[in-house]
Amino acid sequence: MGKKGKAAARERREQRRQEVTLLRAVPYEPGQRWWDGLAPERAVAVVTGANRGIGYEISRQLAHHGLHVVLASRDAARCQEAAERLLREAAAAGDASVYVEWRQLDVTDAASVEAFAAWTARTHGGIHILVNNAGVNFNRGADNSVQFADQVIETNYFGTKRMIEAMMPLFKPCPYGGRIVNVSSRLGRADGRRNRIGDASLREQLLSDDRLSEELIDGMVMKFLEQVKQDTWSSIEWPQMYTDYSVSKLAVNAYTRFVARRLLDRPEGQKIYINCFCPGWVKTAMTGWEGNISAEEGADTAVWLALLPQEQSTIGKFFAERREMNF
Ligand code: NDP
């Protein structure tokens, strides 16, 4: 892209950012607030990696919309502190209706996920919304180290998958449907203009509804990790930027589509709408606070997807700034 093209893209991005800021300020109409229809019960939303960054903001915004939010985080003390901060800030703003809880959860630890699911079932009898936000990326700027590829894939992809498998049976029957939102990234697009995987056959299989399978996705990440271990991986075959992270998010995107297909046939009252989105380049610890938008803005599309009224709900799609994008 030339200078002019870049400037035009920047301008379009800024314009959309402003539009979304305006949209976020528009209150939901009573008819759109499906979660109010559950009264006197509150809709229960679980957010992973909620102690800071985008996860904290998603939790805060959902809580202010009147949901009962469970902030989940791998460090219990940090999670408790985040929940207390959220409540303190709400009280200072005069909002006494905010209700949040916190709970330890390490998405890379099967026993922790199991304990979390058991606690949720015991305490709440189930959930309405799951936001898979927990994630790691050890690269910054022009770095492209795969030193922590195992942890990146384990957290971002297998952690998301583990949570979906554990929590799916806990979705409460609900006339408005349940929601799963996976926090992903444009870097994980299979067919984006930049940073896509070089293996055209794999790309084609990942994008084909008929050929997409759990084995294909797991096989892809395992092949990548094996190549990392053998030091034979190449950025010709895999995405060039933040390769381990991009592969993990590519897997999240593909898994979102795979699960969506399984969920399509659910009967009314047991529907679950699963989608993924890219928050943009966000000023959080992950980017060394270098992004071009705030965590509040980065959280927007997650909250929008989680609260979308059923008649507007989509399934198995990828979004950014409240707009659908190609995978
Ligand atoms: P942060 O680093 O601020 O937050 C990441 C969160 O994930 C932290 O709460 C962290 O906990 C948690 N986490 C990491 N590993 C685990 C684990 N094993 N179990 C449970 N929680 C864990 O980053 P962001 O807020 O920016 O990132 C949130 C999501 O957004 C991620 O999925 C990220 O990939 C995605 N994203 C971010 C972008 C950005 O520009 N910032 C761009 C595109 C996507 P702890 O505090 O203990 O480390």
CSV table of C-alpha atoms and ligand atoms in Angstrom, one decimal:
chain,number,residue,atom,x,y,z
A,1,MET,CA,0.0,0.0,0.0
A,2,GLY,CA,1.4,3.4,-1.0
A,3,LYS,CA,1.5,6.5,1.2
A,4,LYS,CA,-1.9,7.7,-0.1
A,5,GLY,CA,-3.5,4.3,0.5
A,6,LYS,CA,-2.2,4.2,4.1
A,7,ALA,CA,-3.5,7.7,4.8
A,8,ALA,CA,-6.9,6.8,3.4
A,9,ALA,CA,-7.0,3.6,5.5
A,10,ARG,CA,-6.1,5.6,8.6
A,11,GLU,CA,-8.8,8.0,7.9
A,12,ARG,CA,-11.4,5.3,7.4
A,13,ARG,CA,-10.3,3.6,10.6
A,14,GLU,CA,-10.6,6.9,12.5
A,15,GLN,CA,-14.0,7.5,11.1
A,16,ARG,CA,-15.2,4.1,12.1
A,17,ARG,CA,-13.8,4.5,15.5
A,18,GLN,CA,-15.8,7.7,16.0
A,19,GLU,CA,-19.0,6.0,14.7
A,20,VAL,CA,-18.5,3.1,17.1
A,21,THR,CA,-18.0,5.6,20.0
A,22,LEU,CA,-21.3,7.2,19.1
A,23,LEU,CA,-23.0,3.8,18.8
A,24,ARG,CA,-21.7,2.8,22.2
A,25,ALA,CA,-23.3,5.9,23.8
A,26,VAL,CA,-26.8,4.9,22.5
A,27,PRO,CA,-28.7,3.2,25.3
A,28,TYR,CA,-30.3,-0.2,24.5
A,29,GLU,CA,-34.1,0.1,24.0
A,30,PRO,CA,-36.1,-1.9,26.5
A,31,GLY,CA,-37.1,-4.3,23.7
A,32,GLN,CA,-33.4,-5.0,22.9
A,33,ARG,CA,-32.4,-5.8,26.5
A,34,TRP,CA,-33.2,-9.5,26.2
A,35,TRP,CA,-31.4,-10.1,29.5
A,36,ASP,CA,-34.0,-8.1,31.4
A,37,GLY,CA,-36.5,-10.7,30.3
A,38,LEU,CA,-34.8,-13.2,32.7
A,39,ALA,CA,-35.8,-11.1,35.8
A,40,PRO,CA,-35.8,-11.6,38.7
A,41,GLU,CA,-32.8,-13.7,37.6
A,42,ARG,CA,-29.7,-11.9,36.1
A,43,ALA,CA,-28.0,-13.2,33.1
A,44,VAL,CA,-24.6,-14.7,34.1
A,45,ALA,CA,-21.6,-13.8,32.0
A,46,VAL,CA,-18.2,-15.3,32.5
A,47,VAL,CA,-15.1,-13.4,31.2
A,48,THR,CA,-11.7,-15.0,31.2
A,49,GLY,CA,-8.5,-13.0,31.7
A,50,ALA,CA,-10.7,-10.4,33.3
A,51,ASN,CA,-8.2,-8.9,35.8
A,52,ARG,CA,-6.9,-6.3,33.3
A,53,GLY,CA,-6.9,-4.9,29.8
A,54,ILE,CA,-9.7,-5.8,27.4
A,55,GLY,CA,-11.1,-8.5,29.7
A,56,TYR,CA,-11.5,-6.1,32.5
A,57,GLU,CA,-13.3,-3.6,30.2
A,58,ILE,CA,-15.6,-6.3,28.8
A,59,SER,CA,-16.5,-7.2,32.4
A,60,ARG,CA,-17.1,-3.6,33.4
A,61,GLN,CA,-19.3,-2.8,30.4
A,62,LEU,CA,-21.4,-6.0,30.8
A,63,ALA,CA,-21.8,-5.3,34.5
A,64,HIS,CA,-23.0,-1.8,33.8
A,65,HIS,CA,-25.6,-3.2,31.4
A,66,GLY,CA,-27.0,-5.2,34.3
A,67,LEU,CA,-25.5,-8.6,33.9
A,68,HIS,CA,-24.0,-10.6,36.7
A,69,VAL,CA,-20.4,-10.9,35.7
A,70,VAL,CA,-17.9,-13.5,36.9
A,71,LEU,CA,-14.4,-12.1,36.5
A,72,ALA,CA,-12.1,-15.1,36.0
A,73,SER,CA,-8.3,-14.9,36.2
A,74,ARG,CA,-5.3,-17.1,36.8
A,75,ASP,CA,-4.1,-15.0,39.7
A,76,ALA,CA,-6.7,-15.0,42.5
A,77,ALA,CA,-5.4,-11.9,44.2
A,78,ARG,CA,-5.3,-9.9,41.0
A,79,CYS,CA,-8.7,-11.0,40.1
A,80,GLN,CA,-10.2,-10.1,43.5
A,81,GLU,CA,-8.5,-6.7,43.3
A,82,ALA,CA,-10.0,-6.2,39.8
A,83,ALA,CA,-13.5,-7.1,41.0
A,84,GLU,CA,-13.2,-4.8,44.0
A,85,ARG,CA,-11.9,-2.0,41.8
A,86,LEU,CA,-14.9,-2.4,39.4
A,87,LEU,CA,-17.3,-2.3,42.3
A,88,ARG,CA,-15.6,0.8,43.8
A,89,GLU,CA,-15.7,2.6,40.5
A,90,ALA,CA,-19.4,1.8,40.0
A,91,ALA,CA,-20.2,3.0,43.6
A,92,ALA,CA,-18.3,6.2,43.0
A,93,ALA,CA,-20.3,6.7,39.8
A,94,GLY,CA,-23.5,6.2,41.7
A,95,ASP,CA,-24.4,2.9,40.1
A,96,ALA,CA,-25.5,0.6,42.9
A,97,SER,CA,-26.9,-2.0,40.5
A,98,VAL,CA,-23.6,-3.5,39.4
A,99,TYR,CA,-23.0,-7.1,40.5
A,100,VAL,CA,-19.7,-8.9,39.9
A,101,GLU,CA,-17.9,-11.8,41.4
A,102,TRP,CA,-14.4,-13.1,40.9
A,103,ARG,CA,-13.0,-16.6,40.6
A,104,GLN,CA,-9.5,-18.2,40.0
A,105,LEU,CA,-9.2,-19.8,36.5
A,106,ASP,CA,-6.1,-20.8,34.6
A,107,VAL,CA,-7.3,-21.8,31.1
A,108,THR,CA,-4.2,-23.8,30.5
A,109,ASP,CA,-4.9,-26.0,33.5
A,110,ALA,CA,-7.5,-28.7,32.9
A,111,ALA,CA,-8.1,-29.2,36.7
A,112,SER,CA,-8.6,-25.4,37.1
A,113,VAL,CA,-11.1,-25.3,34.3
A,114,GLU,CA,-13.0,-28.3,35.6
A,115,ALA,CA,-13.1,-26.8,39.1
A,116,PHE,CA,-14.3,-23.5,37.7
A,117,ALA,CA,-17.1,-25.2,35.7
A,118,ALA,CA,-18.1,-27.2,38.8
A,119,TRP,CA,-18.2,-24.0,40.9
A,120,THR,CA,-20.3,-22.2,38.2
A,121,ALA,CA,-22.8,-25.1,38.0
A,122,ARG,CA,-23.1,-25.2,41.8
A,123,THR,CA,-23.3,-21.5,42.4
A,124,HIS,CA,-25.3,-20.3,39.4
A,125,GLY,CA,-26.8,-23.4,37.9
A,126,GLY,CA,-25.3,-22.4,34.6
A,127,ILE,CA,-24.4,-19.4,32.5
A,128,HIS,CA,-25.8,-17.3,29.6
A,129,ILE,CA,-22.6,-15.7,28.2
A,130,LEU,CA,-19.0,-16.9,27.9
A,131,VAL,CA,-16.3,-14.5,26.7
A,132,ASN,CA,-13.0,-16.2,26.0
A,133,ASN,CA,-10.6,-13.3,26.3
A,134,ALA,CA,-7.6,-14.8,28.1
A,135,GLY,CA,-4.5,-14.6,25.9
A,136,VAL,CA,-0.8,-14.1,25.6
A,137,ASN,CA,1.6,-12.8,23.1
A,138,PHE,CA,5.3,-12.5,23.9
A,139,ASN,CA,6.3,-10.5,20.8
A,140,ARG,CA,6.3,-6.8,20.4
A,141,GLY,CA,7.2,-4.4,17.5
A,142,ALA,CA,9.2,-6.2,14.8
A,143,ASP,CA,10.1,-9.2,17.1
A,144,ASN,CA,9.1,-12.6,15.9
A,145,SER,CA,10.4,-15.1,18.4
A,146,VAL,CA,8.7,-18.5,18.8
A,147,GLN,CA,10.4,-19.2,22.1
A,148,PHE,CA,7.1,-19.3,23.9
A,149,ALA,CA,5.1,-20.9,21.1
A,150,ASP,CA,3.9,-23.7,23.3
A,151,GLN,CA,2.4,-21.3,25.9
A,152,VAL,CA,0.9,-19.1,23.3
A,153,ILE,CA,-0.9,-22.0,21.5
A,154,GLU,CA,-1.8,-23.6,24.8
A,155,THR,CA,-3.4,-20.4,26.2
A,156,ASN,CA,-4.9,-18.8,23.1
A,157,TYR,CA,-6.2,-21.9,21.3
A,158,PHE,CA,-6.4,-24.9,23.6
A,159,GLY,CA,-7.5,-22.6,26.5
A,160,THR,CA,-10.4,-21.3,24.5
A,161,LYS,CA,-11.3,-24.8,23.3
A,162,ARG,CA,-11.0,-26.2,26.8
A,163,MET,CA,-13.4,-23.5,28.2
A,164,ILE,CA,-15.9,-24.0,25.4
A,165,GLU,CA,-15.9,-27.8,26.0
A,166,ALA,CA,-16.3,-27.3,29.8
A,167,MET,CA,-18.9,-24.6,29.7
A,168,MET,CA,-21.0,-25.6,26.8
A,169,PRO,CA,-23.1,-28.1,28.9
A,170,LEU,CA,-23.6,-25.3,31.4
A,171,PHE,CA,-25.5,-22.9,29.2
A,172,LYS,CA,-28.9,-22.4,30.7
A,173,PRO,CA,-31.9,-23.0,28.5
A,174,CYS,CA,-32.9,-19.5,27.5
A,175,PRO,CA,-35.5,-18.2,25.1
A,176,TYR,CA,-33.1,-15.5,23.9
A,177,GLY,CA,-30.2,-17.9,23.3
A,178,GLY,CA,-26.7,-18.0,24.9
A,179,ARG,CA,-23.6,-16.3,23.6
A,180,ILE,CA,-20.0,-17.3,23.2
A,181,VAL,CA,-17.6,-14.5,22.1
A,182,ASN,CA,-14.0,-15.5,21.3
A,183,VAL,CA,-11.4,-12.7,21.4
A,184,SER,CA,-9.3,-13.2,18.3
A,185,SER,CA,-7.2,-11.1,16.0
A,186,ARG,CA,-7.0,-9.9,12.4
A,187,LEU,CA,-3.5,-11.5,12.5
A,188,GLY,CA,-5.4,-14.9,12.5
A,189,ARG,CA,-7.1,-14.4,9.2
A,190,ALA,CA,-6.7,-17.3,6.9
A,191,ASP,CA,-7.2,-15.2,3.8
A,192,GLY,CA,-6.3,-11.7,4.8
A,193,ARG,CA,-4.2,-9.6,2.4
A,194,ARG,CA,-1.2,-9.8,4.7
A,195,ASN,CA,0.1,-12.3,7.1
A,196,ARG,CA,-1.8,-15.3,5.8
A,197,ILE,CA,-0.5,-18.8,5.8
A,198,GLY,CA,1.6,-19.7,2.8
A,199,ASP,CA,0.2,-23.3,2.5
A,200,ALA,CA,-2.6,-22.7,0.0
A,201,SER,CA,-4.0,-26.2,0.4
A,202,LEU,CA,-4.3,-25.8,4.2
A,203,ARG,CA,-5.8,-22.3,3.7
A,204,GLU,CA,-8.4,-23.7,1.4
A,205,GLN,CA,-9.3,-26.6,3.8
A,206,LEU,CA,-9.6,-24.2,6.7
A,207,LEU,CA,-11.9,-22.0,4.8
A,208,SER,CA,-14.1,-24.8,3.4
A,209,ASP,CA,-17.1,-25.6,5.6
A,210,ASP,CA,-17.1,-29.2,4.3
A,211,ARG,CA,-13.5,-29.9,5.0
A,212,LEU,CA,-13.1,-28.0,8.3
A,213,SER,CA,-12.7,-30.3,11.3
A,214,GLU,CA,-11.3,-30.4,14.8
A,215,GLU,CA,-8.6,-32.7,13.6
A,216,LEU,CA,-7.6,-30.3,10.9
A,217,ILE,CA,-7.2,-27.4,13.3
A,218,ASP,CA,-5.5,-29.4,16.0
A,219,GLY,CA,-3.3,-31.0,13.3
A,220,MET,CA,-2.3,-27.6,12.1
A,221,VAL,CA,-1.2,-26.3,15.5
A,222,MET,CA,0.6,-29.5,16.4
A,223,LYS,CA,2.4,-29.4,13.1
A,224,PHE,CA,3.5,-25.9,13.7
A,225,LEU,CA,4.7,-26.7,17.3
A,226,GLU,CA,6.6,-29.8,16.0
A,227,GLN,CA,8.4,-27.6,13.5
A,228,VAL,CA,9.2,-25.1,16.2
A,229,LYS,CA,10.6,-27.9,18.3
A,230,GLN,CA,12.7,-29.2,15.4
A,231,ASP,CA,13.6,-25.6,14.4
A,232,THR,CA,12.4,-26.3,10.9
A,233,TRP,CA,9.4,-23.8,10.8
A,234,SER,CA,9.5,-21.2,8.1
A,235,SER,CA,7.6,-17.9,7.7
A,236,ILE,CA,7.0,-18.8,4.1
A,237,GLU,CA,4.7,-21.6,5.2
A,238,TRP,CA,3.3,-19.8,8.3
A,239,PRO,CA,2.1,-16.2,8.9
A,240,GLN,CA,5.1,-13.8,8.9
A,241,MET,CA,4.1,-11.5,11.8
A,242,TYR,CA,4.0,-12.8,15.4
A,243,THR,CA,3.9,-16.3,13.9
A,244,ASP,CA,3.0,-18.3,17.0
A,245,TYR,CA,0.3,-15.8,18.0
A,246,SER,CA,-1.1,-15.6,14.5
A,247,VAL,CA,-1.3,-19.4,14.3
A,248,SER,CA,-3.1,-19.5,17.6
A,249,LYS,CA,-5.7,-17.0,16.5
A,250,LEU,CA,-6.1,-18.6,13.2
A,251,ALA,CA,-7.0,-21.7,15.1
A,252,VAL,CA,-9.4,-19.8,17.3
A,253,ASN,CA,-11.2,-18.4,14.2
A,254,ALA,CA,-11.4,-21.8,12.6
A,255,TYR,CA,-12.6,-23.4,15.8
A,256,THR,CA,-15.3,-20.7,16.1
A,257,ARG,CA,-16.6,-21.7,12.7
A,258,PHE,CA,-16.3,-25.4,13.5
A,259,VAL,CA,-18.3,-25.1,16.8
A,260,ALA,CA,-20.9,-22.8,15.1
A,261,ARG,CA,-21.7,-25.6,12.7
A,262,ARG,CA,-22.3,-28.0,15.6
A,263,LEU,CA,-24.6,-25.5,17.3
A,264,LEU,CA,-26.7,-24.6,14.2
A,265,ASP,CA,-29.2,-27.4,14.8
A,266,ARG,CA,-30.0,-26.6,18.4
A,267,PRO,CA,-33.7,-26.2,19.1
A,268,GLU,CA,-35.3,-22.9,20.1
A,269,GLY,CA,-34.6,-22.3,23.8
A,270,GLN,CA,-31.2,-24.0,23.6
A,271,LYS,CA,-29.5,-21.9,20.9
A,272,ILE,CA,-26.0,-20.6,21.5
A,273,TYR,CA,-24.6,-18.0,19.2
A,274,ILE,CA,-20.8,-18.2,18.9
A,275,ASN,CA,-18.7,-15.6,17.1
A,276,CYS,CA,-15.2,-14.2,17.2
A,277,PHE,CA,-13.8,-10.7,16.8
A,278,CYS,CA,-10.7,-8.6,16.6
A,279,PRO,CA,-10.6,-5.8,19.2
A,280,GLY,CA,-8.1,-3.6,17.1
A,281,TRP,CA,-4.7,-2.5,18.2
A,282,VAL,CA,-5.3,-1.8,21.9
A,283,LYS,CA,-3.3,0.1,24.5
A,284,THR,CA,-2.9,-2.8,27.0
A,285,ALA,CA,0.0,-4.6,28.7
A,286,MET,CA,0.1,-7.0,25.7
A,287,THR,CA,1.1,-4.2,23.3
A,288,GLY,CA,3.2,-2.3,25.9
A,289,TRP,CA,0.4,0.3,25.8
A,290,GLU,CA,1.3,1.0,22.2
A,291,GLY,CA,-2.1,0.5,20.5
A,292,ASN,CA,-4.1,3.2,18.9
A,293,ILE,CA,-7.3,2.7,20.9
A,294,SER,CA,-8.2,2.3,24.5
A,295,ALA,CA,-9.3,-0.9,26.3
A,296,GLU,CA,-12.8,0.6,26.5
A,297,GLU,CA,-12.9,0.8,22.7
A,298,GLY,CA,-11.3,-2.6,22.2
A,299,ALA,CA,-13.9,-4.2,24.4
A,300,ASP,CA,-16.8,-2.7,22.4
A,301,THR,CA,-17.4,-5.4,19.8
A,302,ALA,CA,-17.3,-8.2,22.4
A,303,VAL,CA,-20.0,-6.5,24.5
A,304,TRP,CA,-22.0,-5.7,21.4
A,305,LEU,CA,-21.9,-9.4,20.3
A,306,ALA,CA,-22.7,-10.7,23.8
A,307,LEU,CA,-25.7,-8.5,24.0
A,308,LEU,CA,-27.0,-8.7,20.4
A,309,PRO,CA,-30.7,-9.3,20.4
A,310,GLN,CA,-31.6,-12.8,19.1
A,311,GLU,CA,-33.2,-11.6,15.9
A,312,GLN,CA,-29.9,-9.9,14.9
A,313,SER,CA,-27.7,-12.6,16.2
A,314,THR,CA,-25.3,-14.3,13.9
A,315,ILE,CA,-23.3,-17.5,14.3
A,316,GLY,CA,-19.8,-18.5,13.3
A,317,LYS,CA,-18.7,-15.1,12.0
A,318,PHE,CA,-15.7,-12.8,12.5
A,319,PHE,CA,-16.1,-9.2,13.4
A,320,ALA,CA,-14.2,-6.0,14.0
A,321,GLU,CA,-15.6,-2.6,15.0
A,322,ARG,CA,-19.1,-4.1,14.9
A,323,ARG,CA,-18.8,-5.2,11.3
A,324,GLU,CA,-18.5,-8.6,9.8
A,325,MET,CA,-15.1,-9.4,8.2
A,326,ASN,CA,-13.8,-12.3,6.1
A,327,PHE,CA,-12.0,-15.0,7.9
B,1,NDP,P1,-3.5,-8.3,28.6
B,1,NDP,O1,-2.1,-8.9,28.6
B,1,NDP,O2,-3.7,-6.9,29.2
B,1,NDP,O3,-4.5,-9.3,29.2
B,1,NDP,C1,-4.5,-10.6,29.0
B,1,NDP,C2,-5.3,-11.3,30.1
B,1,NDP,O4,-5.2,-12.7,29.8
B,1,NDP,C3,-4.7,-11.1,31.5
B,1,NDP,O5,-5.8,-11.0,32.4
B,1,NDP,C4,-3.9,-12.4,31.7
B,1,NDP,O6,-3.8,-12.7,33.1
B,1,NDP,C5,-4.9,-13.4,31.1
B,1,NDP,N1,-4.3,-14.7,30.9
B,1,NDP,C6,-3.1,-15.0,30.3
B,1,NDP,N2,-2.9,-16.3,30.4
B,1,NDP,C7,-3.9,-16.8,31.1
B,1,NDP,C8,-4.3,-18.1,31.5
B,1,NDP,N3,-3.5,-19.2,31.3
B,1,NDP,N4,-5.5,-18.3,32.2
B,1,NDP,C9,-6.3,-17.3,32.4
B,1,NDP,N5,-6.0,-16.0,32.1
B,1,NDP,C10,-4.8,-15.8,31.4
B,1,NDP,O7,-3.9,-8.2,27.1
B,1,NDP,P2,-5.2,-7.7,26.3
B,1,NDP,O8,-6.2,-7.2,27.2
B,1,NDP,O9,-4.7,-6.8,25.2
B,1,NDP,O10,-5.7,-9.0,25.6
B,1,NDP,C11,-6.9,-9.6,25.7
B,1,NDP,C12,-7.3,-10.4,24.5
B,1,NDP,O11,-7.3,-9.6,23.4
B,1,NDP,C13,-6.2,-11.5,24.2
B,1,NDP,O12,-6.9,-12.7,23.8
B,1,NDP,C14,-5.5,-10.9,23.0
B,1,NDP,O13,-4.9,-11.9,22.2
B,1,NDP,C15,-6.5,-10.1,22.3
B,1,NDP,N6,-6.1,-9.1,21.4
B,1,NDP,C16,-5.4,-8.0,21.9
B,1,NDP,C17,-5.0,-7.0,21.1
B,1,NDP,C18,-4.3,-5.8,21.5
B,1,NDP,O14,-4.0,-5.0,20.7
B,1,NDP,N7,-4.1,-5.6,22.8
B,1,NDP,C19,-5.2,-7.2,19.6
B,1,NDP,C20,-5.9,-8.4,19.2
B,1,NDP,C21,-6.3,-9.3,20.1
B,1,NDP,P3,-2.5,-12.2,33.9
B,1,NDP,O15,-2.7,-10.8,34.3
B,1,NDP,O16,-2.4,-13.2,35.0
B,1,NDP,O17,-1.3,-12.3,33.0
